[in-house]
């Protein structure tokens, strides 16, 4: 088990004039090998929640264990937690800072105290997982495209060989082919290494065809959960929470009364109906 | 409103041209969406519309003024306002209405008139009730609407927006899109919207696609999006319903081409489904 959160609540600036309860009684379990999505509008608490996953934030009440470590325990080894759980923030490419992509990816393993040889092995491993070539590794992070920068930033986190990869809005600001590419690489990574992945997003159509299980955050609580199909079927409820379901879900429900959330499945269904008629 | 003739641009003589012989004309009151993959040159093009960048070859006329005419720079910037991706980079004051008043104050507009202009601009973007708020406590969509109000306060004829919704959630996106459509239909404001979001582009009168510094498509959205394979080959995407209808047509089903809205898709499928 990677994450086990039991009734966690979190209040920003507790006791201060701007006190704000951002998480309320959230319980969530993420198991080894899961591929989950966490969606919610801005301010719903989703980023606050994922910052609990590597001990950046600690609950004001309730309990969370990360890879078996209780982050509230005063003796907890948070450094270890942070190498187990790799958090990729929004616009991670803004955090690239080294002279070459290779040096940037090497930063974390070097800091973990690995030898030069081990570090380079990690760099090559992480780069190949996100599809970065040798040629790109020698370039400055400023010379490569937006999609490549983002993959370089993700590789920098993967180089720690975390058990759990958390990505906050990994496709924000990318063009459609850049988005496809990132999601494809993440799916492939999950399939090949079995790494546990959580994607935080409000891009509904992207996530419908990527993750296996969805949590919907609203006003600091987990308001819905299930497979993408189960969640999107309740699109009226999603819209009330300021979210949107894929166009296809609405269309198929409206015309045929069925739950379908990808273009491929819709095509198959409609052609099936047409052939039977 | 905006006209380019054989516009060519590169960031330095040694580098290849980012824009190649671009000829476009954007008329008064039009709502134009500009699409293109990252690095296609669309932001570079937009920056020519109000003289942030000047052409290396060819000419750009903004509101009838040659953008190379330095003495008319203020006139150009007043006529054509720009809004960028990140609202946090565009807000300068600590109170919403002071931020919106920034441009007219700098233009030396009399105080009474500033009051009137600011009230009008905030009302137009639907942010009047937040006029005394601090911008940093607003949501992304609200901040972006403040940025639009700040541009409106110069009373421009045209607004150019470079991916204004990229950092916003679905509610914020809708707020900004509703504001733009309102400005276009009620205030006859010319809108140039640069976006990666195909669902936003379908609202435009006209869609221009740029690829490698050249214009490859320039037509109404239902025509531009009708060839899904071609759009995908350009590194772009189409709305989900457009893709579905295209695939169904290819498979031999009798559905119309150029379906771009979910309403049209309802209609078409309801006929097929009987």
Short mmCIF file of N, CA and C in Angstrom, two decimals, chain B residues 51-194:
data_model
loop_
_atom_site.label_atom_id
_atom_site.label_comp_id
_atom_site.label_asym_id
_atom_site.label_seq_id
_atom_site.Cartn_x
_atom_site.Cartn_y
_atom_site.Cartn_z
N UNK B 51 2.58 45.90 -32.71
CA UNK B 51 3.93 46.46 -32.79
C UNK B 51 4.83 46.09 -31.61
N UNK B 52 4.57 44.95 -30.95
CA UNK B 52 5.53 44.45 -29.96
C UNK B 52 6.74 43.93 -30.74
N UNK B 53 6.46 43.31 -31.89
CA UNK B 53 7.52 42.91 -32.81
C UNK B 53 7.27 43.64 -34.13
N UNK B 54 8.35 43.94 -34.83
CA UNK B 54 8.23 44.59 -36.14
C UNK B 54 8.71 43.64 -37.22
N UNK B 55 8.06 43.66 -38.39
CA UNK B 55 8.43 42.70 -39.43
C UNK B 55 9.87 42.90 -39.93
N UNK B 56 10.50 41.78 -40.29
CA UNK B 56 11.82 41.85 -40.92
C UNK B 56 11.61 42.13 -42.41
N UNK B 57 10.55 41.52 -42.97
CA UNK B 57 10.19 41.79 -44.35
C UNK B 57 8.69 41.98 -44.43
N UNK B 58 8.22 42.79 -45.39
CA UNK B 58 6.79 43.01 -45.53
C UNK B 58 6.29 44.08 -44.58
N UNK B 59 4.96 44.22 -44.50
CA UNK B 59 4.38 45.33 -43.75
C UNK B 59 3.17 44.85 -42.95
N UNK B 60 2.98 45.46 -41.78
CA UNK B 60 1.78 45.19 -40.98
C UNK B 60 1.06 46.53 -40.76
N UNK B 61 -0.23 46.54 -41.04
CA UNK B 61 -1.04 47.72 -40.76
C UNK B 61 -1.97 47.40 -39.61
N UNK B 62 -1.85 48.17 -38.54
CA UNK B 62 -2.72 47.97 -37.39
C UNK B 62 -3.65 49.17 -37.32
N UNK B 63 -4.93 48.93 -37.43
CA UNK B 63 -5.90 50.02 -37.48
C UNK B 63 -5.49 51.05 -38.54
N UNK B 64 -4.99 50.58 -39.66
CA UNK B 64 -4.60 51.46 -40.76
C UNK B 64 -3.22 52.09 -40.65
N UNK B 65 -2.54 51.86 -39.51
CA UNK B 65 -1.23 52.49 -39.31
C UNK B 65 -0.12 51.47 -39.55
N UNK B 66 0.88 51.86 -40.31
CA UNK B 66 2.04 51.00 -40.51
C UNK B 66 2.77 50.85 -39.17
N UNK B 67 2.95 49.59 -38.72
CA UNK B 67 3.53 49.41 -37.37
C UNK B 67 4.98 49.88 -37.30
N UNK B 68 5.61 50.11 -38.44
CA UNK B 68 6.99 50.61 -38.41
C UNK B 68 7.06 52.11 -38.10
N UNK B 69 5.91 52.77 -38.12
CA UNK B 69 5.87 54.20 -37.85
C UNK B 69 5.93 54.43 -36.34
N UNK B 70 7.15 54.67 -35.84
CA UNK B 70 7.37 54.75 -34.40
C UNK B 70 6.56 55.85 -33.73
N UNK B 71 6.34 56.95 -34.47
CA UNK B 71 5.64 58.09 -33.88
C UNK B 71 4.17 57.77 -33.59
N UNK B 72 3.65 56.69 -34.19
CA UNK B 72 2.24 56.35 -33.97
C UNK B 72 2.07 55.16 -33.02
N UNK B 73 3.16 54.77 -32.34
CA UNK B 73 3.14 53.57 -31.49
C UNK B 73 1.99 53.59 -30.47
N UNK B 74 1.81 54.75 -29.80
CA UNK B 74 0.74 54.83 -28.80
C UNK B 74 -0.62 54.62 -29.42
N UNK B 75 -0.81 55.20 -30.61
CA UNK B 75 -2.11 55.05 -31.28
C UNK B 75 -2.39 53.58 -31.57
N UNK B 76 -1.33 52.87 -31.98
CA UNK B 76 -1.50 51.43 -32.29
C UNK B 76 -1.85 50.67 -31.02
N UNK B 77 -1.09 50.91 -29.97
CA UNK B 77 -1.31 50.16 -28.71
C UNK B 77 -2.67 50.46 -28.09
N UNK B 78 -3.16 51.70 -28.33
CA UNK B 78 -4.49 52.05 -27.80
C UNK B 78 -5.58 51.36 -28.59
N UNK B 79 -5.37 51.21 -29.89
CA UNK B 79 -6.41 50.63 -30.74
C UNK B 79 -6.46 49.11 -30.58
N UNK B 80 -5.29 48.51 -30.34
CA UNK B 80 -5.23 47.05 -30.28
C UNK B 80 -4.58 46.63 -28.97
N UNK B 81 -5.37 46.07 -28.08
CA UNK B 81 -4.87 45.67 -26.77
C UNK B 81 -4.49 44.20 -26.77
N UNK B 82 -3.55 43.83 -25.89
CA UNK B 82 -3.16 42.42 -25.81
C UNK B 82 -3.37 41.86 -24.42
N UNK B 83 -3.79 40.58 -24.38
CA UNK B 83 -3.92 39.86 -23.11
C UNK B 83 -3.10 38.58 -23.24
N UNK B 84 -2.31 38.26 -22.21
CA UNK B 84 -1.42 37.10 -22.29
C UNK B 84 -1.92 35.93 -21.46
N UNK B 85 -1.12 34.85 -21.48
CA UNK B 85 -1.53 33.58 -20.87
C UNK B 85 -1.66 33.66 -19.35
N UNK B 86 -0.65 34.24 -18.72
CA UNK B 86 -0.61 34.18 -17.26
C UNK B 86 -1.15 35.46 -16.63
N UNK B 87 -2.35 35.39 -16.01
CA UNK B 87 -2.94 36.61 -15.48
C UNK B 87 -2.06 37.26 -14.41
N UNK B 88 -1.29 36.44 -13.68
CA UNK B 88 -0.48 37.00 -12.60
C UNK B 88 0.60 37.95 -13.10
N UNK B 89 0.99 37.80 -14.37
CA UNK B 89 2.04 38.67 -14.91
C UNK B 89 1.50 39.99 -15.43
N UNK B 90 0.16 40.14 -15.40
CA UNK B 90 -0.41 41.31 -16.06
C UNK B 90 -1.10 42.26 -15.10
N UNK B 91 -1.09 41.90 -13.82
CA UNK B 91 -1.80 42.74 -12.86
C UNK B 91 -0.78 43.52 -12.06
N UNK B 92 -0.96 44.86 -12.01
CA UNK B 92 0.07 45.70 -11.39
C UNK B 92 -0.34 46.30 -10.07
N UNK B 93 -1.65 46.49 -9.85
CA UNK B 93 -2.08 47.20 -8.64
C UNK B 93 -2.60 46.22 -7.59
N UNK B 94 -2.84 46.73 -6.36
CA UNK B 94 -3.26 45.86 -5.28
C UNK B 94 -4.77 45.88 -5.08
N UNK B 95 -5.47 46.75 -5.79
CA UNK B 95 -6.94 46.80 -5.75
C UNK B 95 -7.42 46.68 -7.19
N UNK B 96 -8.45 45.87 -7.40
CA UNK B 96 -8.95 45.60 -8.75
C UNK B 96 -9.18 46.88 -9.56
N UNK B 97 -9.95 47.85 -9.00
CA UNK B 97 -10.30 49.01 -9.82
C UNK B 97 -9.08 49.89 -10.11
N UNK B 98 -8.10 49.87 -9.21
CA UNK B 98 -6.89 50.65 -9.48
C UNK B 98 -6.10 50.02 -10.62
N UNK B 99 -6.15 48.68 -10.66
CA UNK B 99 -5.46 48.00 -11.74
C UNK B 99 -6.08 48.35 -13.09
N UNK B 100 -7.40 48.34 -13.12
CA UNK B 100 -8.10 48.65 -14.37
C UNK B 100 -7.86 50.10 -14.78
N UNK B 101 -7.67 50.98 -13.78
CA UNK B 101 -7.47 52.41 -14.05
C UNK B 101 -6.05 52.73 -14.52
N UNK B 102 -5.16 51.75 -14.43
CA UNK B 102 -3.74 52.00 -14.70
C UNK B 102 -3.49 52.63 -16.08
N UNK B 103 -4.09 52.04 -17.12
CA UNK B 103 -3.84 52.53 -18.47
C UNK B 103 -4.42 53.93 -18.69
N UNK B 104 -5.73 54.15 -18.39
CA UNK B 104 -6.24 55.50 -18.62
C UNK B 104 -5.52 56.57 -17.79
N UNK B 105 -5.07 56.21 -16.58
CA UNK B 105 -4.30 57.17 -15.78
C UNK B 105 -3.03 57.58 -16.53
N UNK B 106 -2.36 56.56 -17.07
CA UNK B 106 -1.12 56.84 -17.80
C UNK B 106 -1.36 57.60 -19.09
N UNK B 107 -2.57 57.45 -19.63
CA UNK B 107 -2.88 58.16 -20.87
C UNK B 107 -3.32 59.60 -20.58
N UNK B 108 -3.40 59.95 -19.29
CA UNK B 108 -3.75 61.31 -18.91
C UNK B 108 -5.23 61.63 -19.06
N UNK B 109 -6.08 60.62 -18.93
CA UNK B 109 -7.52 60.82 -19.02
C UNK B 109 -8.00 61.54 -17.75
N UNK B 110 -8.94 62.53 -17.87
CA UNK B 110 -9.44 63.23 -16.68
C UNK B 110 -10.09 62.26 -15.68
N UNK B 111 -9.97 62.59 -14.39
CA UNK B 111 -10.40 61.69 -13.31
C UNK B 111 -11.85 61.20 -13.46
N UNK B 112 -12.75 62.14 -13.73
CA UNK B 112 -14.17 61.76 -13.81
C UNK B 112 -14.38 60.73 -14.92
N UNK B 113 -13.67 60.94 -15.99
CA UNK B 113 -13.81 60.03 -17.13
C UNK B 113 -13.20 58.67 -16.81
N UNK B 114 -12.10 58.66 -16.05
CA UNK B 114 -11.48 57.38 -15.64
C UNK B 114 -12.49 56.57 -14.83
N UNK B 115 -13.16 57.26 -13.89
CA UNK B 115 -14.16 56.59 -13.06
C UNK B 115 -15.21 55.89 -13.94
N UNK B 116 -15.68 56.64 -14.90
CA UNK B 116 -16.70 56.14 -15.80
C UNK B 116 -16.19 54.94 -16.61
N UNK B 117 -14.97 55.09 -17.15
CA UNK B 117 -14.38 54.05 -17.99
C UNK B 117 -14.15 52.77 -17.19
N UNK B 118 -13.62 52.93 -15.98
CA UNK B 118 -13.32 51.76 -15.15
C UNK B 118 -14.62 51.03 -14.79
N UNK B 119 -15.64 51.79 -14.42
CA UNK B 119 -16.93 51.17 -14.08
C UNK B 119 -17.49 50.40 -15.29
N UNK B 120 -17.38 51.03 -16.44
CA UNK B 120 -17.88 50.39 -17.67
C UNK B 120 -17.10 49.10 -17.97
N UNK B 121 -15.76 49.18 -17.85
CA UNK B 121 -14.92 48.02 -18.18
C UNK B 121 -15.21 46.87 -17.23
N UNK B 122 -15.35 47.17 -15.93
CA UNK B 122 -15.60 46.11 -14.95
C UNK B 122 -16.99 45.52 -15.16
N UNK B 123 -17.94 46.37 -15.51
CA UNK B 123 -19.29 45.89 -15.76
C UNK B 123 -19.30 44.97 -16.99
N UNK B 124 -18.55 45.35 -18.00
CA UNK B 124 -18.53 44.58 -19.24
C UNK B 124 -17.98 43.17 -19.03
N UNK B 125 -16.99 43.03 -18.14
CA UNK B 125 -16.45 41.69 -17.88
C UNK B 125 -17.14 41.02 -16.69
N UNK B 126 -18.18 41.69 -16.15
CA UNK B 126 -18.94 41.11 -15.05
C UNK B 126 -18.18 41.02 -13.74
N UNK B 127 -17.33 42.02 -13.45
CA UNK B 127 -16.52 41.97 -12.23
C UNK B 127 -16.78 43.18 -11.32
N UNK B 128 -17.89 43.88 -11.52
CA UNK B 128 -18.17 45.10 -10.74
C UNK B 128 -18.13 44.85 -9.24
N UNK B 129 -18.72 43.73 -8.82
CA UNK B 129 -18.80 43.49 -7.37
C UNK B 129 -17.44 43.23 -6.73
N UNK B 130 -16.41 43.02 -7.56
CA UNK B 130 -15.08 42.76 -7.00
C UNK B 130 -14.17 43.98 -7.08
N UNK B 131 -14.74 45.16 -7.38
CA UNK B 131 -13.85 46.28 -7.69
C UNK B 131 -12.94 46.70 -6.53
N UNK B 132 -13.38 46.43 -5.29
CA UNK B 132 -12.53 46.81 -4.15
C UNK B 132 -11.67 45.64 -3.66
N UNK B 133 -11.72 44.52 -4.36
CA UNK B 133 -10.96 43.34 -3.90
C UNK B 133 -9.48 43.42 -4.28
N UNK B 134 -8.70 42.57 -3.60
CA UNK B 134 -7.29 42.45 -3.97
C UNK B 134 -7.17 41.38 -5.06
N UNK B 135 -6.52 41.71 -6.18
CA UNK B 135 -6.48 40.76 -7.30
C UNK B 135 -5.91 39.39 -6.95
N UNK B 136 -4.92 39.34 -6.04
CA UNK B 136 -4.28 38.05 -5.80
C UNK B 136 -5.19 37.06 -5.08
N UNK B 137 -6.33 37.56 -4.54
CA UNK B 137 -7.24 36.63 -3.88
C UNK B 137 -8.36 36.14 -4.81
N UNK B 138 -8.31 36.55 -6.08
CA UNK B 138 -9.34 36.13 -7.02
C UNK B 138 -8.94 34.82 -7.69
N UNK B 139 -9.93 34.16 -8.33
CA UNK B 139 -9.64 32.93 -9.06
C UNK B 139 -8.96 33.29 -10.38
N UNK B 140 -8.40 32.30 -11.06
CA UNK B 140 -7.70 32.53 -12.33
C UNK B 140 -8.60 33.17 -13.37
N UNK B 141 -9.84 32.67 -13.48
CA UNK B 141 -10.76 33.22 -14.47
C UNK B 141 -11.11 34.67 -14.16
N UNK B 142 -11.25 34.97 -12.86
CA UNK B 142 -11.56 36.34 -12.46
C UNK B 142 -10.38 37.26 -12.75
N UNK B 143 -9.16 36.76 -12.45
CA UNK B 143 -7.96 37.57 -12.71
C UNK B 143 -7.84 37.87 -14.20
N UNK B 144 -8.12 36.85 -15.02
CA UNK B 144 -7.98 37.05 -16.46
C UNK B 144 -9.03 38.05 -16.95
N UNK B 145 -10.22 38.05 -16.32
CA UNK B 145 -11.23 39.03 -16.72
C UNK B 145 -10.82 40.44 -16.30
N UNK B 146 -10.08 40.54 -15.16
CA UNK B 146 -9.55 41.84 -14.75
C UNK B 146 -8.52 42.33 -15.77
N UNK B 147 -7.69 41.38 -16.24
CA UNK B 147 -6.69 41.75 -17.25
C UNK B 147 -7.38 42.25 -18.52
N UNK B 148 -8.50 41.60 -18.89
CA UNK B 148 -9.25 42.04 -20.07
C UNK B 148 -9.85 43.43 -19.81
N UNK B 149 -10.39 43.64 -18.59
CA UNK B 149 -10.96 44.95 -18.25
C UNK B 149 -9.88 46.04 -18.33
N UNK B 150 -8.66 45.69 -17.90
CA UNK B 150 -7.55 46.64 -17.96
C UNK B 150 -7.26 47.08 -19.38
N UNK B 151 -7.40 46.14 -20.32
CA UNK B 151 -7.20 46.47 -21.73
C UNK B 151 -8.39 47.27 -22.25
N UNK B 152 -9.59 46.86 -21.84
CA UNK B 152 -10.81 47.57 -22.28
C UNK B 152 -10.79 49.04 -21.88
N UNK B 153 -10.16 49.32 -20.73
CA UNK B 153 -10.15 50.68 -20.21
C UNK B 153 -9.43 51.65 -21.16
N UNK B 154 -8.65 51.11 -22.10
CA UNK B 154 -8.02 51.97 -23.11
C UNK B 154 -8.98 52.21 -24.27
N UNK B 155 -10.18 51.62 -24.16
CA UNK B 155 -11.17 51.70 -25.24
C UNK B 155 -10.59 51.29 -26.60
N UNK B 156 -10.05 50.07 -26.67
CA UNK B 156 -9.46 49.63 -27.93
C UNK B 156 -10.55 49.22 -28.92
N UNK B 157 -10.17 49.02 -30.16
CA UNK B 157 -11.11 48.53 -31.16
C UNK B 157 -10.98 47.03 -31.32
N UNK B 158 -9.83 46.53 -30.87
CA UNK B 158 -9.54 45.12 -31.09
C UNK B 158 -8.76 44.59 -29.90
N UNK B 159 -9.04 43.34 -29.49
CA UNK B 159 -8.24 42.71 -28.44
C UNK B 159 -7.62 41.44 -28.99
N UNK B 160 -6.33 41.29 -28.79
CA UNK B 160 -5.62 40.08 -29.21
C UNK B 160 -5.28 39.32 -27.94
N UNK B 161 -5.69 38.04 -27.86
CA UNK B 161 -5.45 37.27 -26.64
C UNK B 161 -4.61 36.04 -26.97
N UNK B 162 -3.48 35.90 -26.27
CA UNK B 162 -2.57 34.79 -26.52
C UNK B 162 -2.79 33.71 -25.46
N UNK B 163 -3.52 32.68 -25.81
CA UNK B 163 -3.85 31.56 -24.92
C UNK B 163 -4.34 32.02 -23.54
N UNK B 164 -5.39 32.85 -23.52
CA UNK B 164 -5.82 33.41 -22.24
C UNK B 164 -6.41 32.39 -21.27
N UNK B 165 -6.77 31.19 -21.76
CA UNK B 165 -7.42 30.23 -20.86
C UNK B 165 -6.53 29.04 -20.52
N UNK B 166 -5.27 29.06 -21.00
CA UNK B 166 -4.41 27.88 -20.83
C UNK B 166 -4.22 27.49 -19.37
N UNK B 167 -4.23 28.46 -18.47
CA UNK B 167 -3.95 28.14 -17.07
C UNK B 167 -5.23 28.07 -16.24
N UNK B 168 -6.39 28.07 -16.89
CA UNK B 168 -7.64 28.14 -16.13
C UNK B 168 -8.38 26.80 -16.09
N UNK B 169 -9.23 26.65 -15.09
CA UNK B 169 -10.06 25.44 -15.01
C UNK B 169 -11.33 25.66 -15.84
N UNK B 170 -12.17 24.61 -16.00
CA UNK B 170 -13.33 24.74 -16.89
C UNK B 170 -14.22 25.95 -16.60
N UNK B 171 -14.43 26.27 -15.32
CA UNK B 171 -15.28 27.43 -15.01
C UNK B 171 -14.60 28.71 -15.50
N UNK B 172 -13.31 28.83 -15.19
CA UNK B 172 -12.57 30.02 -15.59
C UNK B 172 -12.57 30.18 -17.11
N UNK B 173 -12.41 29.05 -17.82
CA UNK B 173 -12.43 29.09 -19.28
C UNK B 173 -13.74 29.62 -19.80
N UNK B 174 -14.82 29.10 -19.20
CA UNK B 174 -16.14 29.50 -19.66
C UNK B 174 -16.36 30.98 -19.40
N UNK B 175 -15.93 31.46 -18.22
CA UNK B 175 -16.09 32.88 -17.89
C UNK B 175 -15.41 33.75 -18.92
N UNK B 176 -14.17 33.38 -19.27
CA UNK B 176 -13.41 34.19 -20.21
C UNK B 176 -14.04 34.11 -21.61
N UNK B 177 -14.43 32.90 -22.04
CA UNK B 177 -15.03 32.76 -23.36
C UNK B 177 -16.35 33.52 -23.46
N UNK B 178 -17.18 33.44 -22.41
CA UNK B 178 -18.45 34.17 -22.42
C UNK B 178 -18.19 35.67 -22.54
N UNK B 179 -17.16 36.14 -21.81
CA UNK B 179 -16.83 37.57 -21.86
C UNK B 179 -16.42 37.97 -23.28
N UNK B 180 -15.59 37.14 -23.92
CA UNK B 180 -15.13 37.48 -25.27
C UNK B 180 -16.29 37.48 -26.26
N UNK B 181 -17.19 36.50 -26.13
CA UNK B 181 -18.30 36.43 -27.07
C UNK B 181 -19.25 37.60 -26.87
N UNK B 182 -19.40 38.01 -25.63
CA UNK B 182 -20.24 39.16 -25.31
C UNK B 182 -19.63 40.44 -25.91
N UNK B 183 -18.32 40.61 -25.72
CA UNK B 183 -17.64 41.79 -26.26
C UNK B 183 -17.77 41.85 -27.77
N UNK B 184 -17.67 40.68 -28.40
CA UNK B 184 -17.74 40.63 -29.85
C UNK B 184 -19.16 40.92 -30.35
N UNK B 185 -20.17 40.32 -29.71
CA UNK B 185 -21.52 40.47 -30.25
C UNK B 185 -22.17 41.77 -29.79
N UNK B 186 -21.94 42.17 -28.53
CA UNK B 186 -22.63 43.36 -28.02
C UNK B 186 -21.84 44.65 -28.26
N UNK B 187 -20.50 44.58 -28.18
CA UNK B 187 -19.70 45.79 -28.32
C UNK B 187 -19.01 45.88 -29.68
N UNK B 188 -19.29 44.89 -30.55
CA UNK B 188 -18.68 44.86 -31.88
C UNK B 188 -17.15 44.92 -31.82
N UNK B 189 -16.59 44.38 -30.74
CA UNK B 189 -15.14 44.38 -30.57
C UNK B 189 -14.52 43.31 -31.48
N UNK B 190 -13.46 43.67 -32.17
CA UNK B 190 -12.74 42.68 -32.96
C UNK B 190 -11.92 41.81 -32.00
N UNK B 191 -12.03 40.49 -32.14
CA UNK B 191 -11.31 39.60 -31.22
C UNK B 191 -10.40 38.66 -32.02
N UNK B 192 -9.14 38.62 -31.61
CA UNK B 192 -8.22 37.63 -32.17
C UNK B 192 -7.80 36.73 -31.03
N UNK B 193 -8.19 35.46 -31.08
CA UNK B 193 -7.96 34.54 -29.98
C UNK B 193 -6.98 33.45 -30.40
N UNK B 194 -5.83 33.45 -29.76
CA UNK B 194 -4.86 32.39 -30.03
C UNK B 194 -5.09 31.29 -29.01
#
